[in-house]
């Protein structure tokens, strides 16, 4: 057994949702690089060969599975399969997400609302419920939910996204309180603008103006910078941290002018 203050996740088993792209892929790689066994899941199983560098030496430590977080049965089967493959589950990273901006008067609003909540709020709930029996058997159970600064503040025309991400903050706090005495920590990260496929359709000129105007660092974050925070939270030495909402946004929320 590791020392409770260990700063290593060597040998821990982690499941990452939305691991085919962006923050999820960077997280799978970072956890593998740090000695974890990773169940990498996405709607269509991630191509782990794309985890450049990390896959060849660590291939035996990575299992890729199809897992749509909105499909309860598939979630339960994939989590059970992954846990059986690696002999347990210590870490759940609820990262899967979709773009969900839509004006409230639009005919498409209700559909986008439903899919946003299904993927980014019901999805993490589905994954947590399926993972719980395995997390209970871990001596270092960690759940990290990926919300957004949009869960704390709001942009016009993004109600479905903001509502789902704010709901995920509520779910984080609620699960942290409910499972604290069992030693399962549940925390949430609120990233600011991160360079991933989700944000790649923003025109360069518009992106530059936005980053200069709103962030303290005048730049977007890289997916690896969120993966590093996820790793920190998953360390055994982060045991006293639960129910926390961690903003990683290049100073966007801090900046008033
Ligand atoms: P991304 O589009 O690169 O990756 C999202 C992944 O989630 C994709 O691989 C996609 O297939 C997967 N996914 C979508 N629906 C799914 C489902 N039903 N089941 C399983 N997987 C599903 O985006 P990203 O920027 O890496 O986003 C990751 C998370 O970070 C999301 O929750 C997003 O809301 C959040 N986030 C991103 C930013 C940003 O600026 N990129 C900012 C704040 C929060």
PDB file of C-alpha atoms and ligand atoms in Angstrom:
ATOM      1  CA  UNK A   1       0.000   0.000   0.000  1.00  0.00           C
ATOM      2  CA  UNK A   2       1.239   3.522  -0.843  1.00  0.00           C
ATOM      3  CA  UNK A   3       2.025   6.049   1.864  1.00  0.00           C
ATOM      4  CA  UNK A   4      -1.074   8.269   2.299  1.00  0.00           C
ATOM      5  CA  UNK A   5       0.985  11.320   1.333  1.00  0.00           C
ATOM      6  CA  UNK A   6       2.432   9.696  -1.785  1.00  0.00           C
ATOM      7  CA  UNK A   7       2.817  11.922  -4.812  1.00  0.00           C
ATOM      8  CA  UNK A   8       2.471   9.066  -7.251  1.00  0.00           C
ATOM      9  CA  UNK A   9      -0.391   7.325  -9.012  1.00  0.00           C
ATOM     10  CA  UNK A  10       1.798   4.375 -10.033  1.00  0.00           C
ATOM     11  CA  UNK A  11      -0.364   1.267 -10.408  1.00  0.00           C
ATOM     12  CA  UNK A  12      -3.685   3.076  -9.922  1.00  0.00           C
ATOM     13  CA  UNK A  13      -6.505   2.289 -12.362  1.00  0.00           C
ATOM     14  CA  UNK A  14      -8.170   5.303 -14.003  1.00  0.00           C
ATOM     15  CA  UNK A  15     -11.141   5.579 -16.347  1.00  0.00           C
ATOM     16  CA  UNK A  16     -11.339   8.666 -18.566  1.00  0.00           C
ATOM     17  CA  UNK A  17     -14.446   9.560 -20.581  1.00  0.00           C
ATOM     18  CA  UNK A  18     -14.151  11.480 -23.846  1.00  0.00           C
ATOM     19  CA  UNK A  19     -10.573  10.223 -24.118  1.00  0.00           C
ATOM     20  CA  UNK A  20     -10.390  10.293 -27.929  1.00  0.00           C
ATOM     21  CA  UNK A  21      -9.716  14.020 -28.158  1.00  0.00           C
ATOM     22  CA  UNK A  22      -8.563  17.216 -26.463  1.00  0.00           C
ATOM     23  CA  UNK A  23      -8.423  17.282 -22.669  1.00  0.00           C
ATOM     24  CA  UNK A  24      -9.485  13.634 -22.339  1.00  0.00           C
ATOM     25  CA  UNK A  25      -6.711  12.360 -24.621  1.00  0.00           C
ATOM     26  CA  UNK A  26      -4.121  14.556 -22.859  1.00  0.00           C
ATOM     27  CA  UNK A  27      -5.343  13.217 -19.509  1.00  0.00           C
ATOM     28  CA  UNK A  28      -5.095   9.586 -20.608  1.00  0.00           C
ATOM     29  CA  UNK A  29      -1.522  10.223 -21.759  1.00  0.00           C
ATOM     30  CA  UNK A  30      -0.552  12.101 -18.573  1.00  0.00           C
ATOM     31  CA  UNK A  31      -1.958   9.353 -16.328  1.00  0.00           C
ATOM     32  CA  UNK A  32      -0.176   6.655 -18.380  1.00  0.00           C
ATOM     33  CA  UNK A  33       3.107   8.591 -18.216  1.00  0.00           C
ATOM     34  CA  UNK A  34       2.715   8.622 -14.437  1.00  0.00           C
ATOM     35  CA  UNK A  35       2.339   4.869 -14.148  1.00  0.00           C
ATOM     36  CA  UNK A  36      -1.449   4.496 -14.023  1.00  0.00           C
ATOM     37  CA  UNK A  37      -3.436   1.870 -15.897  1.00  0.00           C
ATOM     38  CA  UNK A  38      -5.922   3.701 -18.064  1.00  0.00           C
ATOM     39  CA  UNK A  39      -9.324   2.686 -19.395  1.00  0.00           C
ATOM     40  CA  UNK A  40      -9.695   5.170 -22.247  1.00  0.00           C
ATOM     41  CA  UNK A  41     -13.321   5.507 -23.337  1.00  0.00           C
ATOM     42  CA  UNK A  42     -15.276   7.516 -25.887  1.00  0.00           C
ATOM     43  CA  UNK A  43     -18.400   7.166 -28.032  1.00  0.00           C
ATOM     44  CA  UNK A  44     -16.148   5.304 -30.432  1.00  0.00           C
ATOM     45  CA  UNK A  45     -13.182   3.705 -28.686  1.00  0.00           C
ATOM     46  CA  UNK A  46     -10.139   5.989 -28.742  1.00  0.00           C
ATOM     47  CA  UNK A  47      -7.328   5.163 -31.132  1.00  0.00           C
ATOM     48  CA  UNK A  48      -4.664   4.761 -28.478  1.00  0.00           C
ATOM     49  CA  UNK A  49      -1.965   4.760 -31.169  1.00  0.00           C
ATOM     50  CA  UNK A  50      -2.699   8.508 -31.278  1.00  0.00           C
ATOM     51  CA  UNK A  51      -1.399   8.831 -27.697  1.00  0.00           C
ATOM     52  CA  UNK A  52       1.990   9.562 -29.246  1.00  0.00           C
ATOM     53  CA  UNK A  53       4.893   8.280 -27.238  1.00  0.00           C
ATOM     54  CA  UNK A  54       2.771   7.044 -24.369  1.00  0.00           C
ATOM     55  CA  UNK A  55       1.369   3.995 -26.123  1.00  0.00           C
ATOM     56  CA  UNK A  56       4.388   2.049 -27.244  1.00  0.00           C
ATOM     57  CA  UNK A  57       6.092   1.666 -23.855  1.00  0.00           C
ATOM     58  CA  UNK A  58       2.821   1.602 -21.912  1.00  0.00           C
ATOM     59  CA  UNK A  59       0.523  -0.262 -24.324  1.00  0.00           C
ATOM     60  CA  UNK A  60      -0.255  -3.005 -21.804  1.00  0.00           C
ATOM     61  CA  UNK A  61      -1.459  -0.363 -19.355  1.00  0.00           C
ATOM     62  CA  UNK A  62      -4.110   1.083 -21.662  1.00  0.00           C
ATOM     63  CA  UNK A  63      -7.479  -0.427 -22.565  1.00  0.00           C
ATOM     64  CA  UNK A  64      -9.677   1.426 -25.090  1.00  0.00           C
ATOM     65  CA  UNK A  65     -13.432   0.879 -24.950  1.00  0.00           C
ATOM     66  CA  UNK A  66     -16.578   2.195 -26.657  1.00  0.00           C
ATOM     67  CA  UNK A  67     -18.567   4.019 -24.009  1.00  0.00           C
ATOM     68  CA  UNK A  68     -21.253   6.596 -24.713  1.00  0.00           C
ATOM     69  CA  UNK A  69     -21.831   8.193 -21.299  1.00  0.00           C
ATOM     70  CA  UNK A  70     -25.527   8.675 -22.058  1.00  0.00           C
ATOM     71  CA  UNK A  71     -26.081   4.894 -22.465  1.00  0.00           C
ATOM     72  CA  UNK A  72     -26.441   3.511 -18.954  1.00  0.00           C
ATOM     73  CA  UNK A  73     -26.108  -0.147 -19.882  1.00  0.00           C
ATOM     74  CA  UNK A  74     -23.034   0.428 -22.026  1.00  0.00           C
ATOM     75  CA  UNK A  75     -21.477   2.522 -19.231  1.00  0.00           C
ATOM     76  CA  UNK A  76     -22.076  -0.231 -16.667  1.00  0.00           C
ATOM     77  CA  UNK A  77     -20.655  -2.904 -18.977  1.00  0.00           C
ATOM     78  CA  UNK A  78     -17.571  -0.896 -19.949  1.00  0.00           C
ATOM     79  CA  UNK A  79     -16.745   0.071 -16.360  1.00  0.00           C
ATOM     80  CA  UNK A  80     -17.161  -3.523 -15.154  1.00  0.00           C
ATOM     81  CA  UNK A  81     -15.045  -4.811 -18.057  1.00  0.00           C
ATOM     82  CA  UNK A  82     -12.282  -2.263 -17.469  1.00  0.00           C
ATOM     83  CA  UNK A  83     -12.210  -2.874 -13.722  1.00  0.00           C
ATOM     84  CA  UNK A  84     -12.083  -6.649 -14.272  1.00  0.00           C
ATOM     85  CA  UNK A  85      -9.258  -6.222 -16.812  1.00  0.00           C
ATOM     86  CA  UNK A  86      -7.051  -4.192 -14.466  1.00  0.00           C
ATOM     87  CA  UNK A  87      -8.275  -5.593 -11.137  1.00  0.00           C
ATOM     88  CA  UNK A  88     -10.152  -2.553  -9.807  1.00  0.00           C
ATOM     89  CA  UNK A  89     -10.864   1.124 -10.330  1.00  0.00           C
ATOM     90  CA  UNK A  90      -9.414   4.045  -8.339  1.00  0.00           C
ATOM     91  CA  UNK A  91      -9.955   7.119 -10.506  1.00  0.00           C
ATOM     92  CA  UNK A  92     -12.902   8.341 -12.581  1.00  0.00           C
ATOM     93  CA  UNK A  93     -12.434  11.384 -14.816  1.00  0.00           C
ATOM     94  CA  UNK A  94     -15.786  12.640 -16.141  1.00  0.00           C
ATOM     95  CA  UNK A  95     -14.552  14.658 -19.089  1.00  0.00           C
ATOM     96  CA  UNK A  96     -16.827  13.883 -22.079  1.00  0.00           C
ATOM     97  CA  UNK A  97     -18.467  16.990 -23.448  1.00  0.00           C
ATOM     98  CA  UNK A  98     -20.097  18.615 -26.432  1.00  0.00           C
ATOM     99  CA  UNK A  99     -20.598  22.152 -27.678  1.00  0.00           C
ATOM    100  CA  UNK A 100     -24.079  23.251 -26.706  1.00  0.00           C
ATOM    101  CA  UNK A 101     -24.743  26.871 -27.653  1.00  0.00           C
ATOM    102  CA  UNK A 102     -28.183  27.840 -28.906  1.00  0.00           C
ATOM    103  CA  UNK A 103     -30.492  30.849 -28.641  1.00  0.00           C
ATOM    104  CA  UNK A 104     -33.453  30.124 -26.403  1.00  0.00           C
ATOM    105  CA  UNK A 105     -36.005  31.039 -29.119  1.00  0.00           C
ATOM    106  CA  UNK A 106     -34.487  28.621 -31.626  1.00  0.00           C
ATOM    107  CA  UNK A 107     -36.483  25.587 -32.787  1.00  0.00           C
ATOM    108  CA  UNK A 108     -33.387  23.519 -32.015  1.00  0.00           C
ATOM    109  CA  UNK A 109     -33.140  24.718 -28.405  1.00  0.00           C
ATOM    110  CA  UNK A 110     -34.989  21.835 -26.743  1.00  0.00           C
ATOM    111  CA  UNK A 111     -32.944  19.192 -28.563  1.00  0.00           C
ATOM    112  CA  UNK A 112     -29.668  20.900 -27.713  1.00  0.00           C
ATOM    113  CA  UNK A 113     -30.765  21.345 -24.094  1.00  0.00           C
ATOM    114  CA  UNK A 114     -31.588  17.635 -23.832  1.00  0.00           C
ATOM    115  CA  UNK A 115     -28.335  16.445 -25.385  1.00  0.00           C
ATOM    116  CA  UNK A 116     -26.260  18.888 -23.325  1.00  0.00           C
ATOM    117  CA  UNK A 117     -27.716  17.698 -20.040  1.00  0.00           C
ATOM    118  CA  UNK A 118     -27.592  14.059 -21.180  1.00  0.00           C
ATOM    119  CA  UNK A 119     -23.857  14.148 -21.989  1.00  0.00           C
ATOM    120  CA  UNK A 120     -22.510  16.622 -19.428  1.00  0.00           C
ATOM    121  CA  UNK A 121     -24.726  16.068 -16.370  1.00  0.00           C
ATOM    122  CA  UNK A 122     -26.561  12.743 -16.644  1.00  0.00           C
ATOM    123  CA  UNK A 123     -23.415  11.193 -18.187  1.00  0.00           C
ATOM    124  CA  UNK A 124     -21.206  11.870 -15.135  1.00  0.00           C
ATOM    125  CA  UNK A 125     -24.034  10.622 -12.894  1.00  0.00           C
ATOM    126  CA  UNK A 126     -24.256   7.398 -14.952  1.00  0.00           C
ATOM    127  CA  UNK A 127     -20.501   6.888 -14.746  1.00  0.00           C
ATOM    128  CA  UNK A 128     -20.343   7.611 -11.020  1.00  0.00           C
ATOM    129  CA  UNK A 129     -23.160   5.165 -10.209  1.00  0.00           C
ATOM    130  CA  UNK A 130     -21.548   2.405 -12.269  1.00  0.00           C
ATOM    131  CA  UNK A 131     -18.085   3.113 -10.817  1.00  0.00           C
ATOM    132  CA  UNK A 132     -19.189   3.387  -7.176  1.00  0.00           C
ATOM    133  CA  UNK A 133     -18.923  -0.303  -6.191  1.00  0.00           C
ATOM    134  CA  UNK A 134     -15.349  -0.356  -7.516  1.00  0.00           C
ATOM    135  CA  UNK A 135     -14.361   3.029  -6.024  1.00  0.00           C
ATOM    136  CA  UNK A 136     -15.584   1.778  -2.638  1.00  0.00           C
ATOM    137  CA  UNK A 137     -12.961  -0.973  -2.790  1.00  0.00           C
ATOM    138  CA  UNK A 138     -10.129   1.471  -3.518  1.00  0.00           C
ATOM    139  CA  UNK A 139      -7.955   2.937  -0.749  1.00  0.00           C
ATOM    140  CA  UNK A 140      -7.519   6.118  -2.807  1.00  0.00           C
ATOM    141  CA  UNK A 141     -10.732   6.780  -4.728  1.00  0.00           C
ATOM    142  CA  UNK A 142     -10.779   9.969  -6.789  1.00  0.00           C
ATOM    143  CA  UNK A 143     -13.506  11.430  -8.994  1.00  0.00           C
ATOM    144  CA  UNK A 144     -12.662  14.479 -11.111  1.00  0.00           C
ATOM    145  CA  UNK A 145     -15.480  16.183 -13.026  1.00  0.00           C
ATOM    146  CA  UNK A 146     -14.678  18.571 -15.860  1.00  0.00           C
ATOM    147  CA  UNK A 147     -17.066  21.510 -15.687  1.00  0.00           C
ATOM    148  CA  UNK A 148     -16.204  24.935 -17.159  1.00  0.00           C
ATOM    149  CA  UNK A 149     -15.984  28.592 -16.217  1.00  0.00           C
ATOM    150  CA  UNK A 150     -19.345  28.655 -18.048  1.00  0.00           C
ATOM    151  CA  UNK A 151     -20.711  26.770 -15.037  1.00  0.00           C
ATOM    152  CA  UNK A 152     -19.757  29.733 -12.838  1.00  0.00           C
ATOM    153  CA  UNK A 153     -20.558  32.586 -15.197  1.00  0.00           C
ATOM    154  CA  UNK A 154     -22.376  32.730 -18.524  1.00  0.00           C
ATOM    155  CA  UNK A 155     -22.058  33.726 -22.169  1.00  0.00           C
ATOM    156  CA  UNK A 156     -25.078  34.819 -24.179  1.00  0.00           C
ATOM    157  CA  UNK A 157     -26.735  32.011 -26.129  1.00  0.00           C
ATOM    158  CA  UNK A 158     -25.107  29.164 -24.224  1.00  0.00           C
ATOM    159  CA  UNK A 159     -27.807  28.274 -21.673  1.00  0.00           C
ATOM    160  CA  UNK A 160     -27.736  24.504 -22.375  1.00  0.00           C
ATOM    161  CA  UNK A 161     -23.964  24.368 -21.819  1.00  0.00           C
ATOM    162  CA  UNK A 162     -23.969  26.677 -18.775  1.00  0.00           C
ATOM    163  CA  UNK A 163     -26.844  24.827 -17.136  1.00  0.00           C
ATOM    164  CA  UNK A 164     -25.191  21.432 -17.601  1.00  0.00           C
ATOM    165  CA  UNK A 165     -21.835  22.687 -16.291  1.00  0.00           C
ATOM    166  CA  UNK A 166     -23.433  24.456 -13.294  1.00  0.00           C
ATOM    167  CA  UNK A 167     -25.359  21.258 -12.587  1.00  0.00           C
ATOM    168  CA  UNK A 168     -22.099  19.317 -12.618  1.00  0.00           C
ATOM    169  CA  UNK A 169     -20.719  21.650  -9.942  1.00  0.00           C
ATOM    170  CA  UNK A 170     -23.786  20.858  -7.823  1.00  0.00           C
ATOM    171  CA  UNK A 171     -23.372  17.125  -8.444  1.00  0.00           C
ATOM    172  CA  UNK A 172     -19.694  17.388  -7.442  1.00  0.00           C
ATOM    173  CA  UNK A 173     -20.475  19.025  -4.112  1.00  0.00           C
ATOM    174  CA  UNK A 174     -23.342  16.679  -3.391  1.00  0.00           C
ATOM    175  CA  UNK A 175     -21.316  13.505  -4.056  1.00  0.00           C
ATOM    176  CA  UNK A 176     -18.355  14.900  -2.097  1.00  0.00           C
ATOM    177  CA  UNK A 177     -20.596  15.379   0.925  1.00  0.00           C
ATOM    178  CA  UNK A 178     -22.331  12.030   0.524  1.00  0.00           C
ATOM    179  CA  UNK A 179     -19.193   9.918   0.088  1.00  0.00           C
ATOM    180  CA  UNK A 180     -16.649  11.819   2.190  1.00  0.00           C
ATOM    181  CA  UNK A 181     -16.779   9.364   5.064  1.00  0.00           C
ATOM    182  CA  UNK A 182     -16.026   6.538   2.637  1.00  0.00           C
ATOM    183  CA  UNK A 183     -12.826   8.281   1.550  1.00  0.00           C
ATOM    184  CA  UNK A 184     -14.029   8.909  -2.006  1.00  0.00           C
ATOM    185  CA  UNK A 185     -13.035  12.439  -2.991  1.00  0.00           C
ATOM    186  CA  UNK A 186     -15.058  14.260  -5.650  1.00  0.00           C
ATOM    187  CA  UNK A 187     -13.724  17.471  -7.155  1.00  0.00           C
ATOM    188  CA  UNK A 188     -14.428  19.590 -10.170  1.00  0.00           C
ATOM    189  CA  UNK A 189     -12.208  21.559 -12.545  1.00  0.00           C
ATOM    190  CA  UNK A 190     -13.516  24.616 -14.379  1.00  0.00           C
ATOM    191  CA  UNK A 191     -11.250  25.197 -17.367  1.00  0.00           C
ATOM    192  CA  UNK A 192     -11.189  28.494 -19.203  1.00  0.00           C
ATOM    193  CA  UNK A 193     -10.455  28.615 -22.956  1.00  0.00           C
ATOM    194  CA  UNK A 194      -8.400  25.568 -23.934  1.00  0.00           C
ATOM    195  CA  UNK A 195      -7.066  24.796 -27.408  1.00  0.00           C
ATOM    196  CA  UNK A 196      -8.875  21.618 -28.411  1.00  0.00           C
ATOM    197  CA  UNK A 197     -11.051  20.480 -31.330  1.00  0.00           C
ATOM    198  CA  UNK A 198     -14.041  21.844 -29.373  1.00  0.00           C
ATOM    199  CA  UNK A 199     -12.767  25.411 -29.787  1.00  0.00           C
ATOM    200  CA  UNK A 200     -10.961  25.063 -33.124  1.00  0.00           C
ATOM    201  CA  UNK A 201     -13.731  26.607 -35.219  1.00  0.00           C
ATOM    202  CA  UNK A 202     -13.251  30.068 -33.660  1.00  0.00           C
ATOM    203  CA  UNK A 203     -11.587  32.404 -36.175  1.00  0.00           C
ATOM    204  CA  UNK A 204      -7.985  33.273 -35.270  1.00  0.00           C
ATOM    205  CA  UNK A 205      -8.623  37.006 -35.190  1.00  0.00           C
ATOM    206  CA  UNK A 206     -11.642  36.634 -32.901  1.00  0.00           C
ATOM    207  CA  UNK A 207      -9.759  34.211 -30.653  1.00  0.00           C
ATOM    208  CA  UNK A 208      -6.784  36.577 -30.312  1.00  0.00           C
ATOM    209  CA  UNK A 209      -9.027  39.523 -29.360  1.00  0.00           C
ATOM    210  CA  UNK A 210     -10.936  37.413 -26.842  1.00  0.00           C
ATOM    211  CA  UNK A 211      -7.805  36.048 -25.166  1.00  0.00           C
ATOM    212  CA  UNK A 212      -6.103  39.472 -24.999  1.00  0.00           C
ATOM    213  CA  UNK A 213      -9.211  41.132 -23.687  1.00  0.00           C
ATOM    214  CA  UNK A 214     -10.352  38.595 -21.097  1.00  0.00           C
ATOM    215  CA  UNK A 215      -7.484  36.452 -19.792  1.00  0.00           C
ATOM    216  CA  UNK A 216      -4.667  37.616 -17.510  1.00  0.00           C
ATOM    217  CA  UNK A 217      -2.174  35.464 -19.406  1.00  0.00           C
ATOM    218  CA  UNK A 218      -3.341  36.623 -22.872  1.00  0.00           C
ATOM    219  CA  UNK A 219      -3.368  33.086 -24.167  1.00  0.00           C
ATOM    220  CA  UNK A 220      -5.443  29.919 -24.344  1.00  0.00           C
ATOM    221  CA  UNK A 221      -4.561  26.938 -22.183  1.00  0.00           C
ATOM    222  CA  UNK A 222      -3.279  23.654 -23.546  1.00  0.00           C
ATOM    223  CA  UNK A 223      -5.127  20.407 -22.804  1.00  0.00           C
ATOM    224  CA  UNK A 224      -2.036  19.147 -20.961  1.00  0.00           C
ATOM    225  CA  UNK A 225      -2.400  22.032 -18.472  1.00  0.00           C
ATOM    226  CA  UNK A 226      -5.804  20.659 -17.453  1.00  0.00           C
ATOM    227  CA  UNK A 227      -4.443  17.090 -17.457  1.00  0.00           C
ATOM    228  CA  UNK A 228      -1.757  18.222 -14.993  1.00  0.00           C
ATOM    229  CA  UNK A 229      -4.384  19.579 -12.599  1.00  0.00           C
ATOM    230  CA  UNK A 230      -6.351  16.325 -12.891  1.00  0.00           C
ATOM    231  CA  UNK A 231      -3.174  14.421 -12.017  1.00  0.00           C
ATOM    232  CA  UNK A 232      -2.605  16.647  -8.955  1.00  0.00           C
ATOM    233  CA  UNK A 233      -6.113  15.980  -7.657  1.00  0.00           C
ATOM    234  CA  UNK A 234      -5.691  12.224  -8.172  1.00  0.00           C
ATOM    235  CA  UNK A 235      -2.543  11.976  -6.032  1.00  0.00           C
ATOM    236  CA  UNK A 236      -2.864  10.187  -2.691  1.00  0.00           C
ATOM    237  CA  UNK A 237      -1.469  13.373  -1.100  1.00  0.00           C
ATOM    238  CA  UNK A 238      -4.590  15.308  -2.206  1.00  0.00           C
ATOM    239  CA  UNK A 239      -6.737  13.287   0.239  1.00  0.00           C
ATOM    240  CA  UNK A 240      -8.070  16.327   2.173  1.00  0.00           C
ATOM    241  CA  UNK A 241      -9.339  18.000  -0.995  1.00  0.00           C
ATOM    242  CA  UNK A 242     -12.961  17.245  -1.771  1.00  0.00           C
ATOM    243  CA  UNK A 243     -15.966  19.199  -2.992  1.00  0.00           C
ATOM    244  CA  UNK A 244     -13.560  21.758  -4.456  1.00  0.00           C
ATOM    245  CA  UNK A 245     -14.236  23.740  -7.592  1.00  0.00           C
ATOM    246  CA  UNK A 246     -10.839  24.444  -9.138  1.00  0.00           C
ATOM    247  CA  UNK A 247     -10.681  27.220 -11.709  1.00  0.00           C
ATOM    248  CA  UNK A 248      -7.894  26.790 -14.306  1.00  0.00           C
ATOM    249  CA  UNK A 249      -8.554  29.657 -16.697  1.00  0.00           C
ATOM    250  CA  UNK A 250      -5.431  31.766 -17.264  1.00  0.00           C
ATOM    251  CA  UNK A 251      -6.891  34.410 -14.953  1.00  0.00           C
ATOM    252  CA  UNK A 252     -10.108  34.949 -16.904  1.00  0.00           C
ATOM    253  CA  UNK A 253     -12.447  35.065 -13.917  1.00  0.00           C
ATOM    254  CA  UNK A 254      -9.958  37.116 -11.880  1.00  0.00           C
ATOM    255  CA  UNK A 255      -9.733  39.862 -14.478  1.00  0.00           C
ATOM    256  CA  UNK A 256     -12.103  42.813 -14.247  1.00  0.00           C
ATOM    257  CA  UNK A 257     -10.560  45.170 -16.811  1.00  0.00           C
TER     258      UNK A 257
HETATM  259  P1  LIG B   1     -13.180  17.720 -27.457  1.00  0.00           P
HETATM  260  O1  LIG B   1     -14.307  17.960 -28.389  1.00  0.00           O
HETATM  261  O2  LIG B   1     -11.794  17.760 -27.963  1.00  0.00           O
HETATM  262  O3  LIG B   1     -13.388  16.334 -26.703  1.00  0.00           O
HETATM  263  C1  LIG B   1     -14.622  15.934 -26.177  1.00  0.00           C
HETATM  264  C2  LIG B   1     -14.702  14.413 -26.267  1.00  0.00           C
HETATM  265  O4  LIG B   1     -15.924  14.009 -25.636  1.00  0.00           O
HETATM  266  C3  LIG B   1     -14.742  13.920 -27.722  1.00  0.00           C
HETATM  267  O5  LIG B   1     -13.764  12.923 -27.933  1.00  0.00           O
HETATM  268  C4  LIG B   1     -16.139  13.376 -27.866  1.00  0.00           C
HETATM  269  O6  LIG B   1     -16.259  12.258 -28.765  1.00  0.00           O
HETATM  270  C5  LIG B   1     -16.453  12.964 -26.429  1.00  0.00           C
HETATM  271  N1  LIG B   1     -17.889  12.795 -26.220  1.00  0.00           N
HETATM  272  C6  LIG B   1     -18.905  13.590 -26.669  1.00  0.00           C
HETATM  273  N2  LIG B   1     -20.078  13.040 -26.341  1.00  0.00           N
HETATM  274  C7  LIG B   1     -19.813  11.887 -25.688  1.00  0.00           C
HETATM  275  C8  LIG B   1     -20.607  10.874 -25.110  1.00  0.00           C
HETATM  276  N3  LIG B   1     -21.955  10.910 -25.182  1.00  0.00           N
HETATM  277  N4  LIG B   1     -20.013   9.830 -24.509  1.00  0.00           N
HETATM  278  C9  LIG B   1     -18.658   9.751 -24.468  1.00  0.00           C
HETATM  279  N5  LIG B   1     -17.841  10.663 -24.995  1.00  0.00           N
HETATM  280  C10 LIG B   1     -18.411  11.725 -25.606  1.00  0.00           C
HETATM  281  O7  LIG B   1     -13.388  18.791 -26.300  1.00  0.00           O
HETATM  282  P2  LIG B   1     -12.471  19.216 -25.060  1.00  0.00           P
HETATM  283  O8  LIG B   1     -12.267  20.673 -25.202  1.00  0.00           O
HETATM  284  O9  LIG B   1     -11.334  18.320 -24.854  1.00  0.00           O
HETATM  285  O10 LIG B   1     -13.547  19.037 -23.886  1.00  0.00           O
HETATM  286  C11 LIG B   1     -13.373  18.166 -22.790  1.00  0.00           C
HETATM  287  C12 LIG B   1     -14.207  18.679 -21.629  1.00  0.00           C
HETATM  288  O11 LIG B   1     -13.698  19.937 -21.212  1.00  0.00           O
HETATM  289  C13 LIG B   1     -15.668  18.897 -21.981  1.00  0.00           C
HETATM  290  O12 LIG B   1     -16.481  18.474 -20.906  1.00  0.00           O
HETATM  291  C14 LIG B   1     -15.751  20.387 -22.175  1.00  0.00           C
HETATM  292  O13 LIG B   1     -17.053  20.884 -21.945  1.00  0.00           O
HETATM  293  C15 LIG B   1     -14.762  20.861 -21.135  1.00  0.00           C
HETATM  294  N6  LIG B   1     -14.237  22.203 -21.344  1.00  0.00           N
HETATM  295  C16 LIG B   1     -13.557  22.527 -22.485  1.00  0.00           C
HETATM  296  C17 LIG B   1     -13.083  23.829 -22.656  1.00  0.00           C
HETATM  297  C18 LIG B   1     -12.317  24.257 -23.893  1.00  0.00           C
HETATM  298  O14 LIG B   1     -12.084  25.474 -24.052  1.00  0.00           O
HETATM  299  N7  LIG B   1     -11.891  23.360 -24.767  1.00  0.00           N
HETATM  300  C19 LIG B   1     -13.330  24.787 -21.664  1.00  0.00           C
HETATM  301  C20 LIG B   1     -14.033  24.437 -20.532  1.00  0.00           C
HETATM  302  C21 LIG B   1     -14.482  23.135 -20.384  1.00  0.00           C
END
